XYZ file of C-alpha atoms in Angstrom:
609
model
C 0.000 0.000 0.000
C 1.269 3.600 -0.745
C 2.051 5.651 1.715
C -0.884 8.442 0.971
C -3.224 4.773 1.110
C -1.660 4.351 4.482
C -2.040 7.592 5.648
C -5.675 7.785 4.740
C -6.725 4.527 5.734
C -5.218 5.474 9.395
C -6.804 8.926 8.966
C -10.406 6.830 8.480
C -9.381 4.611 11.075
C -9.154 7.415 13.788
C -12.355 8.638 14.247
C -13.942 5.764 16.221
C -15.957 5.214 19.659
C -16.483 3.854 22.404
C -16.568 0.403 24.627
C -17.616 -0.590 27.848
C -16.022 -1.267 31.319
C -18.995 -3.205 32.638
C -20.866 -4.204 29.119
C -23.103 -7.386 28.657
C -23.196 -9.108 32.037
C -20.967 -11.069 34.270
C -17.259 -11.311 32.431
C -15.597 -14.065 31.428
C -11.837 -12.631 31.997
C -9.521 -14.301 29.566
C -6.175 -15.808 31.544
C -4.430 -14.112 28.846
C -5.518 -11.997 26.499
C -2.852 -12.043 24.046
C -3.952 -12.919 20.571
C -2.997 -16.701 19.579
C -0.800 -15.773 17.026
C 2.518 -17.668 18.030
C 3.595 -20.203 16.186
C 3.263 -23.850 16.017
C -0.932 -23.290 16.392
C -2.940 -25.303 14.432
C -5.707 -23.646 12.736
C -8.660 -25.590 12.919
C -9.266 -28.610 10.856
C -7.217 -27.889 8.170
C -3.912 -28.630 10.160
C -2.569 -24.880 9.076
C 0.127 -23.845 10.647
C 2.409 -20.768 11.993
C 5.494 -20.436 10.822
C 7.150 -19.629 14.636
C 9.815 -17.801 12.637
C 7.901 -15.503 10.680
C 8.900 -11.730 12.092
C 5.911 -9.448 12.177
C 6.625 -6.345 11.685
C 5.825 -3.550 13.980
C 4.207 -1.401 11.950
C 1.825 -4.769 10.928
C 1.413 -5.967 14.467
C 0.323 -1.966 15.772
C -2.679 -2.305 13.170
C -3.704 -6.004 13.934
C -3.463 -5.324 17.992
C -2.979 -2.294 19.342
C -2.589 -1.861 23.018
C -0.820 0.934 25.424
C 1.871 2.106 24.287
C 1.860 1.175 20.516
C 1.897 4.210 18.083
C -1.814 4.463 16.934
C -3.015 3.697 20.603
C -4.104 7.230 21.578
C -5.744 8.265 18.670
C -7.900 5.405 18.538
C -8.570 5.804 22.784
C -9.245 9.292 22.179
C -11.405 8.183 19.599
C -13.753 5.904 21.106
C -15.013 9.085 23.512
C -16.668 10.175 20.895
C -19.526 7.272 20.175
C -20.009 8.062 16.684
C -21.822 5.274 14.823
C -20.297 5.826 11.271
C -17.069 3.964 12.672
C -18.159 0.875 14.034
C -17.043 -2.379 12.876
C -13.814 -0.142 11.690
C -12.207 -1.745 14.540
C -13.186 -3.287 18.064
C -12.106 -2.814 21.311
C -11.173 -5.336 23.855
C -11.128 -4.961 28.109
C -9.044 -7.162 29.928
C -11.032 -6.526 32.768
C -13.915 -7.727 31.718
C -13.037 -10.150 28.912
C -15.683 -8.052 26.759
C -14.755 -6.829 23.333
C -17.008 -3.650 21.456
C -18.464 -1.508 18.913
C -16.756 1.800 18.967
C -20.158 3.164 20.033
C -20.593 1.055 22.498
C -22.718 3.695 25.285
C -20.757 2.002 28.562
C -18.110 3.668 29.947
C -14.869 4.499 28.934
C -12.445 1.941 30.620
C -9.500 2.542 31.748
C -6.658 2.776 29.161
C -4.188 -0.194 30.803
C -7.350 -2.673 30.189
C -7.284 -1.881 26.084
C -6.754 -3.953 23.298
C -7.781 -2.307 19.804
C -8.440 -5.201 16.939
C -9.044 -4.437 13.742
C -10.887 -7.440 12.955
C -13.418 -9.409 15.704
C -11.844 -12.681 14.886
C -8.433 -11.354 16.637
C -10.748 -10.666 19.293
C -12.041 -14.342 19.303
C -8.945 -14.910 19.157
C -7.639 -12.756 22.547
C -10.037 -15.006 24.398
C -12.781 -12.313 24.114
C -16.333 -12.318 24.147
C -18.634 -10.061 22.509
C -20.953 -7.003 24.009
C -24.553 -8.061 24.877
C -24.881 -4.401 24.840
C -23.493 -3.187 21.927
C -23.690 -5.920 19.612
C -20.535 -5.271 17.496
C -20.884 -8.023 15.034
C -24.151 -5.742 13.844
C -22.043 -3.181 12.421
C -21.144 -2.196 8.611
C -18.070 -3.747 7.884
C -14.759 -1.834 7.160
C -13.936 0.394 3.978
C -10.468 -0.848 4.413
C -10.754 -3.862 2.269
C -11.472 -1.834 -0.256
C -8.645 0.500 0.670
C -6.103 -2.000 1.028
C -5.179 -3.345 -2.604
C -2.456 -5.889 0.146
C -3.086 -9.379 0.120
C -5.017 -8.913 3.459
C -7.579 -7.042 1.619
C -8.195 -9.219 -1.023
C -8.321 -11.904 1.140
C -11.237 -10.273 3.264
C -13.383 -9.751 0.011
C -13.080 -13.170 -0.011
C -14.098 -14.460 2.450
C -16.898 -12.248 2.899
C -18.348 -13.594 -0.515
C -17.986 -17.149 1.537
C -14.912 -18.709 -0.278
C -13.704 -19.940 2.425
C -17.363 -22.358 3.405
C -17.092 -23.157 -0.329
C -13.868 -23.753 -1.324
C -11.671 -24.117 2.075
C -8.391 -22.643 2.649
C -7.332 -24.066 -0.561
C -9.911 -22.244 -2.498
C -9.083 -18.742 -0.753
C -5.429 -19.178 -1.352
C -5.630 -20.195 -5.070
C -7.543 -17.139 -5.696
C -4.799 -15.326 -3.976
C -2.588 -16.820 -6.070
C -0.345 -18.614 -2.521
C 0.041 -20.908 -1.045
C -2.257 -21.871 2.170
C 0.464 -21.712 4.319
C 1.364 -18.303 3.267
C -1.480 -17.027 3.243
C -2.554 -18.236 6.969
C 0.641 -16.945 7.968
C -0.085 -13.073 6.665
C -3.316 -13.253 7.362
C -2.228 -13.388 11.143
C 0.757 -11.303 11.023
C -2.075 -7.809 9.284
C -5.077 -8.785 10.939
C -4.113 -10.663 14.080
C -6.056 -14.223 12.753
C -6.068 -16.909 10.074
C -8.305 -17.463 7.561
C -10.419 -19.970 9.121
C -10.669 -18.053 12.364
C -11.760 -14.627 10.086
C -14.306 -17.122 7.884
C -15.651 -18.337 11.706
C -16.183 -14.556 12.957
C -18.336 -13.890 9.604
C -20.339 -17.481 10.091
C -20.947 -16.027 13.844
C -22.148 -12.696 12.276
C -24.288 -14.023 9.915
C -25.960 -16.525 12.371
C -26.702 -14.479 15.610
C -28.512 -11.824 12.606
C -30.713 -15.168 12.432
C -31.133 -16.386 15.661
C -32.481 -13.302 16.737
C -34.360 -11.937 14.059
C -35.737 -15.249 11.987
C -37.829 -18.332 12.902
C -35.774 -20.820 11.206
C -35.084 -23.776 13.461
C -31.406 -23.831 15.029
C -30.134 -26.633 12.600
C -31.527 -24.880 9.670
C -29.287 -21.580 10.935
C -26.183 -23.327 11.251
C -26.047 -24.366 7.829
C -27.666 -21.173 6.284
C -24.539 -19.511 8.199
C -22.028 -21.366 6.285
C -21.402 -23.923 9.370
C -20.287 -27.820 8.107
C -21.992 -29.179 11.298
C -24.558 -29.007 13.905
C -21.208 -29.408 16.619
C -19.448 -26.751 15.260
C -22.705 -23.969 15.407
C -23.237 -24.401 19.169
C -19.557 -24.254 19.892
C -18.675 -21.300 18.237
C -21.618 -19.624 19.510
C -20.867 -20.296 22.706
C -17.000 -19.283 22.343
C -18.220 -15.901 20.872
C -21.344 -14.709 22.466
C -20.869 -17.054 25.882
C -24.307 -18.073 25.411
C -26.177 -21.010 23.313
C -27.879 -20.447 20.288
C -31.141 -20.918 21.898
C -30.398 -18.661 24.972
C -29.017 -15.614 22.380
C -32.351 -16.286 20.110
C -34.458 -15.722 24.189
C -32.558 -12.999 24.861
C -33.538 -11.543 20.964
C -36.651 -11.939 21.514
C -36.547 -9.764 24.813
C -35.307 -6.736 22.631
C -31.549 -6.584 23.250
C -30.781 -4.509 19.994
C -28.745 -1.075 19.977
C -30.042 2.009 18.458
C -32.107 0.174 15.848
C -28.782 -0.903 14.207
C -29.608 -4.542 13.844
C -28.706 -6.285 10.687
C -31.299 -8.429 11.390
C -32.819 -11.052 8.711
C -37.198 -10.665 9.549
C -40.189 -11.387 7.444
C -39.529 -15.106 6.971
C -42.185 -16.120 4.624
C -44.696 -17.981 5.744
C -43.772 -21.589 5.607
C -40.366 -21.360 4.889
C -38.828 -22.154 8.293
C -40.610 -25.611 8.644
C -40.465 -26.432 4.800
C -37.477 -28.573 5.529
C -35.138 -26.173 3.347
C -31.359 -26.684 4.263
C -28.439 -24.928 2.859
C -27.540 -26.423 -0.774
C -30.813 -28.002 -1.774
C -31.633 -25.992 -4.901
C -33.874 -28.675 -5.622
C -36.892 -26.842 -3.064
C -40.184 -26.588 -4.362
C -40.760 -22.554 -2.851
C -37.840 -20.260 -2.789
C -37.058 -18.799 0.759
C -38.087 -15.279 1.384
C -35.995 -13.216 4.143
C -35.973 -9.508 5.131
C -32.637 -7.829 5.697
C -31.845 -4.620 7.327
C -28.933 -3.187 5.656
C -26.607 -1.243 8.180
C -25.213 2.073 6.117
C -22.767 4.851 7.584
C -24.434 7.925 6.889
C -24.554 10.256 5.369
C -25.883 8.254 1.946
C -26.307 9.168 -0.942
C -29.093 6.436 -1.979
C -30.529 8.634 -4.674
C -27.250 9.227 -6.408
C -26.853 5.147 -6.146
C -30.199 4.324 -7.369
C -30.460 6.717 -10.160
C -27.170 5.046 -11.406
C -28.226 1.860 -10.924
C -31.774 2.863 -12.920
C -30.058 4.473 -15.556
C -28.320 0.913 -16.305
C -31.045 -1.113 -15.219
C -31.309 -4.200 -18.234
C -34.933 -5.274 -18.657
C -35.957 -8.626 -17.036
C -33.222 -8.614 -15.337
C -33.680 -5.649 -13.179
C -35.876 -2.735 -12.164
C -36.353 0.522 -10.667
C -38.073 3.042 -9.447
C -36.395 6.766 -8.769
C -39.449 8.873 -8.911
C -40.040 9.098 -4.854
C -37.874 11.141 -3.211
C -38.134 9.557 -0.180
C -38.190 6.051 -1.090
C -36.115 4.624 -3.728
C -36.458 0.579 -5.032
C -33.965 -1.434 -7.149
C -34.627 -4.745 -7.878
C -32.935 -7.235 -9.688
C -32.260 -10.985 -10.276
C -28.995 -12.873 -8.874
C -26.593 -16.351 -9.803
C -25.630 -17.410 -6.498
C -23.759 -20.374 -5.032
C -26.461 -22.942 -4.606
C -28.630 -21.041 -7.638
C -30.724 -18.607 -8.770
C -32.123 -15.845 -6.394
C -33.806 -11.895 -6.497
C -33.389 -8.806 -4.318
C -35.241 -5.805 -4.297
C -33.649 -3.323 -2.176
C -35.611 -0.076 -0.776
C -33.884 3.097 0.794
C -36.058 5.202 2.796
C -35.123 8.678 3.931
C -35.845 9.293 7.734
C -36.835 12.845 8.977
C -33.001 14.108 9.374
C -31.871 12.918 6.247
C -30.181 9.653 6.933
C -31.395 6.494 5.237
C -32.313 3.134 6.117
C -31.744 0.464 3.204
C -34.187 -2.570 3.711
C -33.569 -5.533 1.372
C -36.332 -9.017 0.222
C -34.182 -11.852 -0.415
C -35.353 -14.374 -2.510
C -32.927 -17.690 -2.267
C -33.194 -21.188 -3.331
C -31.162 -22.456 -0.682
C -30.987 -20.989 2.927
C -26.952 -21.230 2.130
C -26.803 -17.762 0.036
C -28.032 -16.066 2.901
C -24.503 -14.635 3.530
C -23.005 -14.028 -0.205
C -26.275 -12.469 -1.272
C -25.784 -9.791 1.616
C -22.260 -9.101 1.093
C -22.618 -8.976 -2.476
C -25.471 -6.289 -2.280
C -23.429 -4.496 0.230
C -20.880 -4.292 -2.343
C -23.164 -3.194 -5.029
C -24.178 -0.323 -2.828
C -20.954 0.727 -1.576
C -22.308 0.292 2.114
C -19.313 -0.022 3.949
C -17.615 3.209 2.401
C -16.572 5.467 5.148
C -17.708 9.152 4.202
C -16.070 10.806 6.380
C -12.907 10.149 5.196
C -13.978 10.319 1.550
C -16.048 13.258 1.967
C -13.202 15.200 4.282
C -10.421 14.678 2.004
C -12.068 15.489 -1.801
C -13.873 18.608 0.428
C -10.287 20.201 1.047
C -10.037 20.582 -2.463
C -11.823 24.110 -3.855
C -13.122 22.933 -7.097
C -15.083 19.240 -5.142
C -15.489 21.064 -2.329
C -19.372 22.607 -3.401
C -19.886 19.107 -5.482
C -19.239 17.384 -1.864
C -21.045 19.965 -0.121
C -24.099 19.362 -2.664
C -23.643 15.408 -2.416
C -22.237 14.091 1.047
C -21.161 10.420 0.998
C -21.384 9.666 -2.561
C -20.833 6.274 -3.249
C -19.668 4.110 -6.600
C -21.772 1.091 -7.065
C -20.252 -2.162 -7.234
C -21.337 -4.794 -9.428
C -22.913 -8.111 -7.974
C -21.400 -10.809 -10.191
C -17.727 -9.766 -11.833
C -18.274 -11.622 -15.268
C -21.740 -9.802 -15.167
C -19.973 -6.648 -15.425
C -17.021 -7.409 -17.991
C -19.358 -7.994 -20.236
C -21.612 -4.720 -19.619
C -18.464 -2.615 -19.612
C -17.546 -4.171 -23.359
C -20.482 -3.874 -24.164
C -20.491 -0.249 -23.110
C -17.687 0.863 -24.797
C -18.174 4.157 -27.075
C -21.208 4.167 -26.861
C -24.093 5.832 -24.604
C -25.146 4.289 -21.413
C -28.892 4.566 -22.844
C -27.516 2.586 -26.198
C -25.548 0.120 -23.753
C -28.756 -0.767 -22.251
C -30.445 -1.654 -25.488
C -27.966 -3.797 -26.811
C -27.897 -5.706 -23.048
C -31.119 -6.182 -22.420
C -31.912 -7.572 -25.900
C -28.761 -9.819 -25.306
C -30.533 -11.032 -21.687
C -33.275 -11.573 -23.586
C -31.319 -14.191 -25.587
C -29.018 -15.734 -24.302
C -29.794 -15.616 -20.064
C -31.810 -17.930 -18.350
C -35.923 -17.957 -17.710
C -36.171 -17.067 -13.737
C -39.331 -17.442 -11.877
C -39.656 -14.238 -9.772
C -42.299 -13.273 -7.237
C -40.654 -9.542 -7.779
C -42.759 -8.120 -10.673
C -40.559 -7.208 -13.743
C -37.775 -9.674 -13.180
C -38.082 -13.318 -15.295
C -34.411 -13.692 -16.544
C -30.793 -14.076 -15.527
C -27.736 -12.207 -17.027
C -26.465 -14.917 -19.204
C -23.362 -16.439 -18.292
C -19.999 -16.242 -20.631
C -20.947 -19.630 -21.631
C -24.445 -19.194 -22.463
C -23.061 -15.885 -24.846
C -20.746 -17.984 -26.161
C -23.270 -20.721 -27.158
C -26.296 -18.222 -28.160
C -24.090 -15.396 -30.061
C -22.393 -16.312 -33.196
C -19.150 -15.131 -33.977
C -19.051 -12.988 -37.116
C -16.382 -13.275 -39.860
C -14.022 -10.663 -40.558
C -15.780 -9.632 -43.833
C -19.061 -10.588 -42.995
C -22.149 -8.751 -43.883
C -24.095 -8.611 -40.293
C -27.258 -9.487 -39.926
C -30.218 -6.740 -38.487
C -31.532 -9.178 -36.114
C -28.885 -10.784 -34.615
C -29.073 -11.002 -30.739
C -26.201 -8.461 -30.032
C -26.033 -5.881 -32.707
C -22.415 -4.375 -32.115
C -19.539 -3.866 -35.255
C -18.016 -7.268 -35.609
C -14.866 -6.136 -34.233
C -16.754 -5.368 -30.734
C -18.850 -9.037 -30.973
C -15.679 -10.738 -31.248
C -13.759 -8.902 -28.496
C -16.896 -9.645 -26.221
C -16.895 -13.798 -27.369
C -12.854 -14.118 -26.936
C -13.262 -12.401 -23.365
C -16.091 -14.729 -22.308
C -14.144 -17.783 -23.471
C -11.276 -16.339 -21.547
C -13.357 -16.258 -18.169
C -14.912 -19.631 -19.247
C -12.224 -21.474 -19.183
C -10.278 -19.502 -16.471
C -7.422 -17.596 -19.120
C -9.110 -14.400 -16.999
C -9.592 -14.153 -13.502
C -11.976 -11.551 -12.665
C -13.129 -11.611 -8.785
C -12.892 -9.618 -5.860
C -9.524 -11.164 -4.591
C -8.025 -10.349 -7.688
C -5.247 -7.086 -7.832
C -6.296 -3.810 -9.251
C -3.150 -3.118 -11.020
C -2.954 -6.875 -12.480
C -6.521 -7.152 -13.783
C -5.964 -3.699 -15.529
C -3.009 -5.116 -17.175
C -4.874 -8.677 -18.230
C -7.749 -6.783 -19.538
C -5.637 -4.684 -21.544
C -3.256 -7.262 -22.896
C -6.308 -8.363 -24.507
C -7.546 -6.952 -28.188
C -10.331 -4.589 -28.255
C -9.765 -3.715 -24.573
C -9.030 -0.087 -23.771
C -7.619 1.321 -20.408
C -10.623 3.386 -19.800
C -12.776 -0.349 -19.926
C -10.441 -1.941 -17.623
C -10.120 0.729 -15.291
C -13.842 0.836 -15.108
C -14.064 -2.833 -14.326
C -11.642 -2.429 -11.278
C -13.575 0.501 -10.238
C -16.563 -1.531 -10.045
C -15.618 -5.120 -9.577
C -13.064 -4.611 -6.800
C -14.748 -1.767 -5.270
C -10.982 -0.310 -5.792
C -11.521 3.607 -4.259
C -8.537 4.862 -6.440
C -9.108 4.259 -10.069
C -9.195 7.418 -12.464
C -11.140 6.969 -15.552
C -8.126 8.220 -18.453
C -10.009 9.897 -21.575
C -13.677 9.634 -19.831
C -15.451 12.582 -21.905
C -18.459 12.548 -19.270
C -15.584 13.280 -16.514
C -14.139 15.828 -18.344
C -17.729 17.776 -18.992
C -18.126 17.703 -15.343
C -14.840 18.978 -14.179
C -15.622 21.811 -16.862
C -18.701 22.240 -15.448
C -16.714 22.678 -11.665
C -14.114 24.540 -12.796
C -11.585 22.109 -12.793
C -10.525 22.478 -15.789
C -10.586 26.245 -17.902
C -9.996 27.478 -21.254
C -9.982 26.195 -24.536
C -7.787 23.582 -24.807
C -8.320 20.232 -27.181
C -10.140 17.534 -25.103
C -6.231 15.646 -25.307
C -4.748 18.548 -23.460
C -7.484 18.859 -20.789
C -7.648 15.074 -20.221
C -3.730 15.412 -19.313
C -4.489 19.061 -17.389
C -7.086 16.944 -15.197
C -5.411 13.894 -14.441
C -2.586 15.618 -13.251
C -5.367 17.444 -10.975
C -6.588 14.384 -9.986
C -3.006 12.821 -8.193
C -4.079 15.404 -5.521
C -7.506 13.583 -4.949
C -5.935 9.835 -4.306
C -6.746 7.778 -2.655
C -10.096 8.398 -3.162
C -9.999 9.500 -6.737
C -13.079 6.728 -7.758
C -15.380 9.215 -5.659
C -14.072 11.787 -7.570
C -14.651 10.224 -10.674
C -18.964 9.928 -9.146
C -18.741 13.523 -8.479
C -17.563 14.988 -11.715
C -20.266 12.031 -13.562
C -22.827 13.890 -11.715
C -21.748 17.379 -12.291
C -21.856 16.474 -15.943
C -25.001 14.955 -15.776
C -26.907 18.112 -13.725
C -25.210 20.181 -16.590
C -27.175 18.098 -19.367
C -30.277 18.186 -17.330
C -29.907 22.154 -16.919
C -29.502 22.436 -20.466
């Protein structure tokens, strides 16, 4: 990571809350609560272990655990006076004295500073021998913008896992994406973040199920698997390690209200029958999908109409829908190829009376078993665990963003809920309109993608997969006259470039996921013919969720920094392209935000006109 990325990140790190001294009942006071990170541990089942003579650095070990005396210890203590809810799950903090860990905004007391541990991830926590707030709740917090931040191998890893590679695939799986070895990767994973990958995959399975316990009336076996939990065994005990309760007892003491400031990311509205229709995780063979409600946790401030109106403006019939035209409360729907099969969401943002929005999303899943990747991967497409403050307080020091920031605070950039999905809507998409793009996609859908039986109105059909393009879309001849009607009516040049990219993710020449590096997907997408740097770029931006990608050449950029003032005079479009990327080194690392900012300068500037 660059040093500005480091900076930054720290910078977004900083401004954090609060824990308690006396939180969530009688304490369970670790002997020792020094995170198991010394070497010779095996890590769970998969016989992982840590190299004892791996140094970890300082710098590394400061970030992962941070007690007294370590450098970024009083900035985050000061910090966590402040109980501001935008920061939690940014990092958690941990009291000795009561073997408790916390939300930053955790409304107890502010404990003394000898008893701290900071964490930057609640798995360390688990791993200190800590148990989590009954007050606070901090595995019911937004997750952290630095995995987005951090283009490390910690960072992709993370993604990972929180699209459930790890309950898929195993260690193995994770690590191949990485492109390491297992043992390598378990041994940075605990050197940055203070836990292996099995203990950060357990943290997320705990997450996911307590949201259920509490808030769903699935019977407990049907919530360990729909977790991502192998076995009955496993559920209670990790439930018990975490929460120092049993899955039963934390579902009874759900029941009895324990939730904090209506932050709950709970999963309601179970449709009727569902929980007793004998439904387990990976049975796509169910008669009746299973319908779950999901409170999305957001850091405000939000810009959901900025996000939806993007969304809408790309929106490819069948396969999604949308409706801007409430100001108040905003609906994107859309269909989904998950794990154990097909599935819907339809997501609603309401504004509440001071502005801040509450995003409310309908699941509707084969198999109980894409509870967890059908969350994260909405998250993602909404950009819900971007930290504003941070974005908005650094692109706000400049003069020319700082009235576009002040007009839209916490912009976000969408992400994209399925990265081959997206490859081919950015080929698609290139030189010509986004209205144009949509016609040529949804006419493609309507080809090539798959009938899906929807109880969302509007939605019947899956984005086709590269392998249903490449068997539905014939590839034209160099001198071929092209026919009117075929299904996707781009110059020949364009088809082909789309058909040789989706037999490159096919057959796995391209590897285009979340744990995959900015800078070496840009390159791979590039290498290839037909592919620009302004397409590949774009797929980063949007893929990876990477918060640093500048769009080179983008004319709709360059009308809106016009528009702001960013650029002046009369220059050919070349010379202000180079005039505003050099302007834009100053905005890293958030320069993707940028990029959403000057998109809709330029498109209030059409409107106007």
């Amino acid at each position: 990571m660059s040093t500005t990325t480091n900076r930054h990140a720290v910078a977004s790190r900083a401004r954090h809350d609060q824990l308690p001294d006396a939180a969530g009942g009688a304490p369970r006071r670790p002997a020792a609560p020094e995170p198991r990170v010394s070497g010779g541990r095996q890590d769970g089942a998969m016989g992982i272990e840590a190299d004892r003579h791996e140094p970890v650095r300082a710098d590394r070990a400061s970030r992962a655990r941070c007690s007294l005396g370590d450098p970024l210890f009083a900035e985050r203590y000061r910090a966590i006076d402040a109980r501001d809810t935008r920061f939690d799950g940014q990092f958690f903090t941990a009291v000795s004295s009561t073997g408790i860990y916390c939300r930053p905004s955790c409304p107890a007391r502010t404990p003394k500073p000898e008893n701290v541990t900071f964490y930057l991830t609640s798995a360390a926590a688990h791993e200190g021998g800590y148990r989590a707030c009954k007050r606070c709740l901090p595995e019911a917090t937004p997750g952290t913008p630095e995995w987005d931040l951090r283009r490390d191998v910690a960072g992709r890893a993370m993604r990972l896992i929180g699209d459930g590679v790890v309950d898929r695939d195993g260690i193995h799986g994770l690590a191949a994406g990485l492109g390491y070895t297992p043992r390598h990767v378990h041994r940075m994973l605990v050197a940055e973040l203070g836990a292996g990958p099995l203990a950060l995959a357990r943290a997320r399975r705990a997450q996911a199920a307590r949201a259920l316990l509490v808030s769903s009336d699935l019977p407990l076996s049907q919530v360990a698997f729909a977790a991502g939990f192998g076995s009955i065994r496993q559920f209670n005990e990790t439930i018990q390690q975490v929460f120092a309760a049993t899955p039963g007892e934390l579902r009874a003491r759900g029941r009895r209200g324990s939730h904090h400031d209506g932050a709950e990311p709970g999963i309601r509205g179970l449709a009727p029958g569902a929980a007793t229709s004998g439904l387990a995780a990976g049975a796509p063979g169910a008669d009746a999908p299973v319908r779950l409600g999901v409170d999305l946790p957001v850091r405000q401030p939000f810009d959901a109409p900025g996000v939806f109106a993007f969304l809408a403006a790309r929106a490819v019939d069948r396969v999604e829908v949308a409706d801007v035209s409430r100001g108040d409360r905003l609906r994107y729907a859309r269909t989904l190829s998950l794990p154990h099969g097909p599935g819907a969401v339809d997501v609603v943002a309401t504004a509440g009376p001071r502005g801040e929005w509450q995003v409310r999303a309908q699941l509707e899943l084969v198999s109980l078993g894409d509870v967890a990747p059908a969350v994260a991967r909405v998250r993602r497409m909404l950009d819900l665990d971007a930290d504003p403050v941070a974005v908005d307080g650094a692109l706000g020091a400049d003069p020319v963003l700082a009235p576009l920031v002040a007009r839209t605070p916490g912009i976000r950039v969408p992400g994209a809920v399925d990265p081959h999905e997206l490859v081919v809507r950015a080929l698609v998409g290139q030189q010509i309109s986004v209205a144009a793009a949509r016609t040529h996609l949804s006419r493609l859908a309507a080809h090539a993608g798959s009938t899906y039986s929807s109880t969302l109105p509007g939605l019947d059909r899956l984005f086709p997969t590269p392998d249903q393009i490449l068997r539905t879309v014939p590839e034209p001849a160099p001198d071929e006259a092209l026919d009117a009607a075929r299904p996707l009516r781009l110059p020949g040049r364009a088809v082909r470039t789309v058909l040789a990219t989706c037999r490159a993710l096919a057959d796995g020449g391209l590897a285009v996921h979340v744990g995959v590096e900015p800078e070496v997907l840009r390159a791979q997408l590039v290498a290839r013919p037909g592919i620009g740097p302004w397409t590949a770029a774009y797929v980063a931006m949007r893929v990876l969720g990477d918060p640093d990608t500048w769009l080179t050449g983008d004319v709709a950029v360059l009308a809106g920094a016009r528009s702001a003032g960013a650029i002046t005079g009369d220059q050919p479009s070349a010379a202000a392209h180079r005039v505003l990327t050099e302007r834009a080194a100053a905005w890293a690392p958030w320069r993707s935000y940028a990029t959403m900012h000057l998109w809709q300068a330029a498109t209030r500037q059409t409107t106007v006109r």
